[in-house]
GROMACS .gro file of C-alpha atoms in nm:
model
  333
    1UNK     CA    1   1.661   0.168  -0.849
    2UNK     CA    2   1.626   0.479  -0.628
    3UNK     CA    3   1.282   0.560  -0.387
    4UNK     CA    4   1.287   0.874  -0.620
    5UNK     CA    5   1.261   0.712  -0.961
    6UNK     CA    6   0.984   0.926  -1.110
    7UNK     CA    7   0.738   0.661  -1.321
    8UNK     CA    8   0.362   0.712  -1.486
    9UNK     CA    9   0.077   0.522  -1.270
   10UNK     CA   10  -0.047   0.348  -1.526
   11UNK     CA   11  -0.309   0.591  -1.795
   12UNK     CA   12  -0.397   0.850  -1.503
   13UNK     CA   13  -0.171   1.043  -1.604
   14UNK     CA   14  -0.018   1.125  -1.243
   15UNK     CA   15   0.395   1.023  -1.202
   16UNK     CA   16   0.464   0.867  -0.878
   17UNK     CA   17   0.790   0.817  -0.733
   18UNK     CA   18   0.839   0.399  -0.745
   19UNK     CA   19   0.876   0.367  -0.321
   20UNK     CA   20   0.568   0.522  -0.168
   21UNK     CA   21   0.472   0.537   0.212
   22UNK     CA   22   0.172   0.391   0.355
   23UNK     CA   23   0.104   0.603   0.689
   24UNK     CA   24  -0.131   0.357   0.884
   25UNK     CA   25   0.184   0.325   1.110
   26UNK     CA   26   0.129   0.740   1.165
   27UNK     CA   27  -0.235   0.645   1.203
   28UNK     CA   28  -0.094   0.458   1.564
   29UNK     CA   29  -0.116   0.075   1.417
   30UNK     CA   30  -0.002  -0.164   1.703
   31UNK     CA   31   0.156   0.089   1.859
   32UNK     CA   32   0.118   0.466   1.938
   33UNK     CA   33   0.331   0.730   1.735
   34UNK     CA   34   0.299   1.072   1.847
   35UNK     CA   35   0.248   1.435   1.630
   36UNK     CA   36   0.626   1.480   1.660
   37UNK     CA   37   0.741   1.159   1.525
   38UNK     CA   38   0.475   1.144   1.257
   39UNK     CA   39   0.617   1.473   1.124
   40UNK     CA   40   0.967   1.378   1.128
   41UNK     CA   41   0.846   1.008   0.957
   42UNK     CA   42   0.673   1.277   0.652
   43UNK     CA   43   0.946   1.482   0.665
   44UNK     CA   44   1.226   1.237   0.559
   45UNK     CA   45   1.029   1.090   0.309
   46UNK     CA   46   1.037   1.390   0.143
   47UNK     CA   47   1.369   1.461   0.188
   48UNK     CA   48   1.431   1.138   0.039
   49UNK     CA   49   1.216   1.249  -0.294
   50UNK     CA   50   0.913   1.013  -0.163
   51UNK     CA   51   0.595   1.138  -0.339
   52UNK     CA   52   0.375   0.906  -0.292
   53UNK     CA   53   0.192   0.885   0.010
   54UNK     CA   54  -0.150   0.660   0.083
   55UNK     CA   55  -0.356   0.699   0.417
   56UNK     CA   56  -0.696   0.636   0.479
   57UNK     CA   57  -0.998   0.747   0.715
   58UNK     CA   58  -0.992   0.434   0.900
   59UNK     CA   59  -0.625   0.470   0.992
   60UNK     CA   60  -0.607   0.578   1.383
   61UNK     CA   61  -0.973   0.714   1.310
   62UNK     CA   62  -0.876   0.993   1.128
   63UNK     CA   63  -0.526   1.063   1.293
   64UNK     CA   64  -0.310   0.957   0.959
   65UNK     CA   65  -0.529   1.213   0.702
   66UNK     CA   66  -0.478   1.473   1.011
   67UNK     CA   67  -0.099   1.411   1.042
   68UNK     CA   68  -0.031   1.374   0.661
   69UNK     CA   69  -0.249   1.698   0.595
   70UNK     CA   70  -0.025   1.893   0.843
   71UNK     CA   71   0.328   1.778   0.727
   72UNK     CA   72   0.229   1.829   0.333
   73UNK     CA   73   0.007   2.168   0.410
   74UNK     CA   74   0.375   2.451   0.280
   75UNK     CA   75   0.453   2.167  -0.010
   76UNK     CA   76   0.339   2.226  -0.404
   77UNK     CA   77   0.031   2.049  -0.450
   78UNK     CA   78   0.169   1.968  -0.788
   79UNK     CA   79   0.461   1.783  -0.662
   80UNK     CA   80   0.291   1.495  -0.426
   81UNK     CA   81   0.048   1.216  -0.533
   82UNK     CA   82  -0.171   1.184  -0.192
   83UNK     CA   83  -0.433   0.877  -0.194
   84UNK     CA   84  -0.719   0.791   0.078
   85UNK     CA   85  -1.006   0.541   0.087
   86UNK     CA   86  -1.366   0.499   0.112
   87UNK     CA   87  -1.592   0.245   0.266
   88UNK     CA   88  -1.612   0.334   0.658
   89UNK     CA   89  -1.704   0.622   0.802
   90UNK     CA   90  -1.542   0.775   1.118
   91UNK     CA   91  -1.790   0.909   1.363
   92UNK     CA   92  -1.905   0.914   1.729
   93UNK     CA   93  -1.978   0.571   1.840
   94UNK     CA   94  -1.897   0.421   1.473
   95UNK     CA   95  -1.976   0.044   1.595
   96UNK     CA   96  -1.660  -0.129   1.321
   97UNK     CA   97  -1.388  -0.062   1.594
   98UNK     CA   98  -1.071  -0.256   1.528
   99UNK     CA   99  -0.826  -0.353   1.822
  100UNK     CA  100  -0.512  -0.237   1.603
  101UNK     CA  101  -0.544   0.099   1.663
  102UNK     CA  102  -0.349   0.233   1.934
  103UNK     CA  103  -0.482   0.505   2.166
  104UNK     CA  104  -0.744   0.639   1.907
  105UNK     CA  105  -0.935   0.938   1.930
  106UNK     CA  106  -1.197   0.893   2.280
  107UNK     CA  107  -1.535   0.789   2.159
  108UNK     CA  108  -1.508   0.785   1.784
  109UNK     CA  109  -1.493   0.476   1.565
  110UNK     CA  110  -1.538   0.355   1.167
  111UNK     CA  111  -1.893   0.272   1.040
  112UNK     CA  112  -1.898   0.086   0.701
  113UNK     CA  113  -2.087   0.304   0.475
  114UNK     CA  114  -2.006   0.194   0.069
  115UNK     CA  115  -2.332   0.378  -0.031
  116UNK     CA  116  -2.355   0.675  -0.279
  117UNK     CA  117  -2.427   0.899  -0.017
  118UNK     CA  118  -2.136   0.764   0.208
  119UNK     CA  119  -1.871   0.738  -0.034
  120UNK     CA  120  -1.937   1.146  -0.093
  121UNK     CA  121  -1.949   1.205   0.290
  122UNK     CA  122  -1.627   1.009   0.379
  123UNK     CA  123  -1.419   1.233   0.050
  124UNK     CA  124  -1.551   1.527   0.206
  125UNK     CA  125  -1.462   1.453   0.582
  126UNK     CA  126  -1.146   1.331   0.438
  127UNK     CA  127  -1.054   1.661   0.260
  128UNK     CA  128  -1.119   1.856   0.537
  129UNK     CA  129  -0.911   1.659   0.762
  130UNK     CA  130  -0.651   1.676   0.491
  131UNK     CA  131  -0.727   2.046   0.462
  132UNK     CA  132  -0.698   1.977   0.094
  133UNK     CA  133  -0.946   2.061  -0.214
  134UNK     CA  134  -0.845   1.710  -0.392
  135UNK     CA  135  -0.690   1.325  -0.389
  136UNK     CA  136  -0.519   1.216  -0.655
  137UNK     CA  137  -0.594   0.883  -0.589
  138UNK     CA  138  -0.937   0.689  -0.416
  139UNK     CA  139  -0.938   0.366  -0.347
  140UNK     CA  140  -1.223   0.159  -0.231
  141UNK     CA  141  -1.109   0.004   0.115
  142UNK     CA  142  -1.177  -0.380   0.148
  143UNK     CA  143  -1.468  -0.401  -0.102
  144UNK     CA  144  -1.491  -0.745  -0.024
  145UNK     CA  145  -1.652  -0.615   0.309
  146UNK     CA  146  -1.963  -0.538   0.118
  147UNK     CA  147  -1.906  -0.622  -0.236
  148UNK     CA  148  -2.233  -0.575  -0.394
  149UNK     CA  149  -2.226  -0.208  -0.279
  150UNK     CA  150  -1.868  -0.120  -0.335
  151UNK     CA  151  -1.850  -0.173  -0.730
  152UNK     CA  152  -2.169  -0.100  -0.747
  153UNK     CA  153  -2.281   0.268  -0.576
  154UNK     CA  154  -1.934   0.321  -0.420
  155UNK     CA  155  -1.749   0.317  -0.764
  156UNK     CA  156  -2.041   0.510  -0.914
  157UNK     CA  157  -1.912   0.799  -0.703
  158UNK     CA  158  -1.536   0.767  -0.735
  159UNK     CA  159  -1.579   0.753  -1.137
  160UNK     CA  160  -1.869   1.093  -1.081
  161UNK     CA  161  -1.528   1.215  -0.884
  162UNK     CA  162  -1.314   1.137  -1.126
  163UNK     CA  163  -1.528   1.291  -1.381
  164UNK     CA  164  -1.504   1.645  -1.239
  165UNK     CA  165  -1.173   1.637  -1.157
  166UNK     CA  166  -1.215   1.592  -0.713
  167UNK     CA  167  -0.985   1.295  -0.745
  168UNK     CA  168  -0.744   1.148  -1.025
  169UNK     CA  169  -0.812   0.833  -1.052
  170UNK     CA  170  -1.011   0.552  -0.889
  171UNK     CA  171  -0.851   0.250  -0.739
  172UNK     CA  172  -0.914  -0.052  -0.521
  173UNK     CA  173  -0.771  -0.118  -0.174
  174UNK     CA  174  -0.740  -0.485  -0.130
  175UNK     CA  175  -0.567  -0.765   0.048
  176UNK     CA  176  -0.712  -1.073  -0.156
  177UNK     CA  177  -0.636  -1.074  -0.531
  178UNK     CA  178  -0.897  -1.285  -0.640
  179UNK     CA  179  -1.186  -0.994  -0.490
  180UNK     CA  180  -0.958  -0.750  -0.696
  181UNK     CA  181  -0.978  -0.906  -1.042
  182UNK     CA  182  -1.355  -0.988  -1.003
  183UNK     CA  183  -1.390  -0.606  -0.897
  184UNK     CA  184  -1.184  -0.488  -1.265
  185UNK     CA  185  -1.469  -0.742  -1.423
  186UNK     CA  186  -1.753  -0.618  -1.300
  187UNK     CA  187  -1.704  -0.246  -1.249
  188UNK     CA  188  -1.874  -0.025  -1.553
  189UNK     CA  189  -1.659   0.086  -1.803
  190UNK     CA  190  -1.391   0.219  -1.812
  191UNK     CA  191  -1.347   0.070  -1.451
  192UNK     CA  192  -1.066   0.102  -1.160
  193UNK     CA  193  -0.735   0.313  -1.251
  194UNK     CA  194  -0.566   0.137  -1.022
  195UNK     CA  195  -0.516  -0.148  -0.761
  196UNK     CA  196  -0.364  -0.095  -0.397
  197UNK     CA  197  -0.271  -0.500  -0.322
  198UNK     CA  198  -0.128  -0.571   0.008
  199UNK     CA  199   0.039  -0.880   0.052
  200UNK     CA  200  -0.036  -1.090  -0.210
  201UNK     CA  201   0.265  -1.026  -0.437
  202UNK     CA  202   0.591  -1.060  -0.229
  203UNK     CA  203   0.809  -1.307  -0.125
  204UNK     CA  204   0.602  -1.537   0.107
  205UNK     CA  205   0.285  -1.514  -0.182
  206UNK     CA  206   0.277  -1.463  -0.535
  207UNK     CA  207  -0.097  -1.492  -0.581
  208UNK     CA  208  -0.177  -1.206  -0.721
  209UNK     CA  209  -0.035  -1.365  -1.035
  210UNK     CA  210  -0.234  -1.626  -1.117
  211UNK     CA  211  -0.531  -1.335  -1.235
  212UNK     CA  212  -0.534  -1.035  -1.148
  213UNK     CA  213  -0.157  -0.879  -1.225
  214UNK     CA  214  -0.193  -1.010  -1.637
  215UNK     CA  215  -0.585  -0.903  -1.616
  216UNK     CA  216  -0.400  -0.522  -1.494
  217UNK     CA  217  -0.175  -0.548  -1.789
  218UNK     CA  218  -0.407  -0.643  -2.035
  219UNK     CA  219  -0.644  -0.345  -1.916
  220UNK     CA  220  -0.385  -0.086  -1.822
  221UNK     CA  221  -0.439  -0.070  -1.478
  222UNK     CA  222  -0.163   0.016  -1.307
  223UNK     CA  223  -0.085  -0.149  -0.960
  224UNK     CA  224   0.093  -0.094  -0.582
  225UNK     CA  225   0.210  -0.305  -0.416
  226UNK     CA  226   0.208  -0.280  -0.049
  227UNK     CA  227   0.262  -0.573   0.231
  228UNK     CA  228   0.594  -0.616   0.072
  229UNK     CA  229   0.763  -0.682   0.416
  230UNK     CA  230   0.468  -0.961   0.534
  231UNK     CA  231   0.347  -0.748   0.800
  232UNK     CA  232   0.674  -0.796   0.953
  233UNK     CA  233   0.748  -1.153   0.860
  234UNK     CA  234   1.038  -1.098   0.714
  235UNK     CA  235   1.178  -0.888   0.999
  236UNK     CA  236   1.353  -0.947   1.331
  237UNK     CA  237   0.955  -0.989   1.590
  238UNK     CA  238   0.937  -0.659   1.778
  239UNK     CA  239   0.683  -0.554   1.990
  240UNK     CA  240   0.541  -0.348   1.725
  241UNK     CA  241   0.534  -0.636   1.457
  242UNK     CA  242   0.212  -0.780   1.471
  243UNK     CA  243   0.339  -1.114   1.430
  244UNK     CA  244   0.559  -1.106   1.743
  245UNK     CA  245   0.394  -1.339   1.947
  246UNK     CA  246   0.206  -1.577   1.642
  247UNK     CA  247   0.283  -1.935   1.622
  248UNK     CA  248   0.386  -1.917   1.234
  249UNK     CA  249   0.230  -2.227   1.000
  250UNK     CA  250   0.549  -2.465   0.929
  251UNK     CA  251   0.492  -2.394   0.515
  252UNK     CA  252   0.559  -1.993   0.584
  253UNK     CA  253   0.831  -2.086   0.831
  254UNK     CA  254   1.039  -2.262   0.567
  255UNK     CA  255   0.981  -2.055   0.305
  256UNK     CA  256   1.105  -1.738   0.506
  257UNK     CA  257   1.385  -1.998   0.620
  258UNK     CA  258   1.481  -2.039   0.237
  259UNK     CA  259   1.495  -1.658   0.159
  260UNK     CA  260   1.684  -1.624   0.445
  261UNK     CA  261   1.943  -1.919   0.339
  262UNK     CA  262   1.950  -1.775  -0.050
  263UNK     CA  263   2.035  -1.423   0.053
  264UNK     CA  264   2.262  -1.498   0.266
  265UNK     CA  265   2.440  -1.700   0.001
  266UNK     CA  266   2.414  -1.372  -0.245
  267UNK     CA  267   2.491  -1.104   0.034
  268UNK     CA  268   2.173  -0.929  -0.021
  269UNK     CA  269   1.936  -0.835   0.274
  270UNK     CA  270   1.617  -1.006   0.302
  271UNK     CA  271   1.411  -0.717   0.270
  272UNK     CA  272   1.620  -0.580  -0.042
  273UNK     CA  273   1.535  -0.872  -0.221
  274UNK     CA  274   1.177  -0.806  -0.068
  275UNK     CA  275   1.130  -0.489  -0.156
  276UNK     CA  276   1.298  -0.537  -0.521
  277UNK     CA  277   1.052  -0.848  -0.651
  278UNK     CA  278   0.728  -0.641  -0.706
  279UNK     CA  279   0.897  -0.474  -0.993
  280UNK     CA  280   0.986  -0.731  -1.195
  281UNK     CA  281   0.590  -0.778  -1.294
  282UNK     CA  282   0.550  -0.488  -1.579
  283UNK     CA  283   0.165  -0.432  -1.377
  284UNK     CA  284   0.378  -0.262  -1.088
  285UNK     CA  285   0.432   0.042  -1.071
  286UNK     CA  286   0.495   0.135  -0.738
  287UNK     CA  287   0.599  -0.024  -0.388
  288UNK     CA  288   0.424   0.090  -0.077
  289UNK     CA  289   0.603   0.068   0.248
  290UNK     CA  290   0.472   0.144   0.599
  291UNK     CA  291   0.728   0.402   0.829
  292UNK     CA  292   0.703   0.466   1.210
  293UNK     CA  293   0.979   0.591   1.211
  294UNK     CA  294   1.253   0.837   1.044
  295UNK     CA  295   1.533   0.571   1.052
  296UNK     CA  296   1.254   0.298   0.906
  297UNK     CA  297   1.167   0.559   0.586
  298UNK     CA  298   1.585   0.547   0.530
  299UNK     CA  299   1.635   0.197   0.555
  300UNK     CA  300   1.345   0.121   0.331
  301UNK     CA  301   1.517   0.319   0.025
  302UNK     CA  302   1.867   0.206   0.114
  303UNK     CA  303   1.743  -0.172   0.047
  304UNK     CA  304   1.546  -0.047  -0.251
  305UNK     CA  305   1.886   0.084  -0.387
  306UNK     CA  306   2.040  -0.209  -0.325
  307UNK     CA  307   2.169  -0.431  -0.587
  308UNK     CA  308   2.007  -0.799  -0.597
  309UNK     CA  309   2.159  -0.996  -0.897
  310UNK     CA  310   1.904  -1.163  -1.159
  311UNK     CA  311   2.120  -1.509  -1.005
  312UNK     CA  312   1.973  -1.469  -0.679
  313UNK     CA  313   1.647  -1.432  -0.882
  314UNK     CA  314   1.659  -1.739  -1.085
  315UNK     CA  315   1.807  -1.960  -0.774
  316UNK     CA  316   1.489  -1.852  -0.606
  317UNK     CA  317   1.239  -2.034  -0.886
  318UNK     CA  318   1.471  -2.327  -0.886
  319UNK     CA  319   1.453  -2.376  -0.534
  320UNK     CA  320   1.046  -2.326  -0.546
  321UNK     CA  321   1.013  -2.005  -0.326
  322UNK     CA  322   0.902  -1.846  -0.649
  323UNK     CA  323   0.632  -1.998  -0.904
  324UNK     CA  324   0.871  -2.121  -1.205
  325UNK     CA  325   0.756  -1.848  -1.461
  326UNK     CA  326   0.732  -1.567  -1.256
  327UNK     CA  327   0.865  -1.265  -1.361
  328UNK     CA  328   1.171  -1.049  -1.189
  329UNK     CA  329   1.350  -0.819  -1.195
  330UNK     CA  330   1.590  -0.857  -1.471
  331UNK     CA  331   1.900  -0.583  -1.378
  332UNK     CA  332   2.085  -0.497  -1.026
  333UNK     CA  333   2.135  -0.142  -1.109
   0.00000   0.00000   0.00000
């Protein structure tokens, strides 16, 4: 499996390539990343045929959908899929500040705003920072944050955009799969395109199986899957790994302990085998990965190429670090 491996996104119609970049990293999360190295981040992942690229208003304030605007401004607008969210506002004084975000823009900050009226403001600020006339794909960020509103007025608008043709389809941005599948239930027909899930289908937590990933492929709803590296769980602590300095519960510590032990034994990296799993569920489509740098963007495909044998696989659900009927991937090619 290459990062360029051209597949549909579920019934929108759009082809994605199957490794995608997340750019809250370009956006300054944990750790600042300057105009330079941004561009050079975007520049490899297109050199590496990554066209799939998800940012958000929220990320650095409005830095990311600056930075990705710039660095995809002299490429075909045919040839990229480009996604953003709604649900906070970025404005002067915008009380929902977030202690992430390094060095963000003096005075300005995110207001939650899932309203009508909102949802059309933020796609319009967000175009203009993209200096862009449409987004293929919108997801509603954290809807759990205000539920009521987000699949109520803020889908309203997405599936108005959708309608004439602003964006390509709607999606959901979401970290806990249980908010996602009662979002595809309640949403008026013909509901969400698409689900951004972070985190909850990896190695260290499969629950977005128990609902929501068979609820996607019974409605066609096509899925990404992002988080895939546990917010840097299952990578050597840094000091731009959020989880550098947290005391880890002992459950998660043995279970990364495991993965570590089994690929070992099979000579695959950890975050091959990481990167791999999502796509044995027939729901995902895509993988989204987060970049800060060039050299991260490179090693990210490299695993992705990498072969993991369907043995490594199946001595992961005997050993219990995967649920015994989940699905994976089923060839190392």
């Amino acid at each position: 499996m290459r990062a360029d491996d051209p597949v549909s996104l579920g019934r929108t119609g759009l082809r994605v390539s199957r490794l995608g970049l997340g750019l809250a990293s370009l956006g300054g999360l944990f750790a600042p990343v300057s105009d330079t190295q941004a561009a050079e981040v975007l520049e490899r992942a297109w050199q590496l045929g990554i066209r799939l690229y998800d940012t958000a208003p929220v990320y650095g304030y409005g830095r990311s959908e600056r930075r990705t605007g710039a660095a995809l401004a002299d490429r075909p607008r045919e040839d990229f899929v480009l996604c953003t969210k709604v649900g906070r506002l970025i404005e002067r004084g915008g009380p929902d500040t977030q202690p992430i975000w390094a060095d963000p823009p003096e005075g300005m900050g995110p207001r939650k705003d899932y309203s009508f009226a909102g949802v059309m403001r933020s796609v319009a600020e967000s175009l203009e920072r993209l200096g862009m006339d449409r987004v293929d794909v919108l997801h509603v960020h954290d809807p759990d944050e205000e539920f009521g509103a987000a699949v109520g007025e803020a889908y309203r608008a997405l599936a108005a955009l959708r309608e004439r043709g602003t964006i390509g389809a709607v999606s959901i941005g979401v970290n806990h799969a249980p908010v996602a599948a009662r979002f595809l239930r309640e949403a008026a027909a013909p509901g969400p395109d698409c689900v951004l899930l972070a985190g909850r289908y990896g190695l260290l937590d499969q629950s977005g199986l128990d609902e929501l990933l068979p609820l996607c492929v019974e409605r066609g709803v096509a899925v990404l899957a992002a988080g895939v590296y546990h917010g840097g769980l299952l990578t050597e602590p840094d000091p731009g790994t959020p989880h550098a300095h947290t005391t880890l519960p002992p459950r998660t510590t043995a279970r990364i302990a495991g993965w570590q032990k089994l690929c070992r034994r099979f000579e695959v990296p950890l975050l091959a085998a990481a990167v791999r799993f999502p796509f044995g569920h027939p729901a995902v489509a895509a993988v989204v990965v987060g970049a800060r740098t060039a050299t991260e963007v490179e090693q990210s495909a490299a695993w992705l190429a990498h072969p993991v044998p369907t043995a490594l696989w199946d001595q992961a659900r005997r050993a219990g670090l995967l649920p015994a009927l989940c699905p994976v991937p089923t060839s190392c090619p």
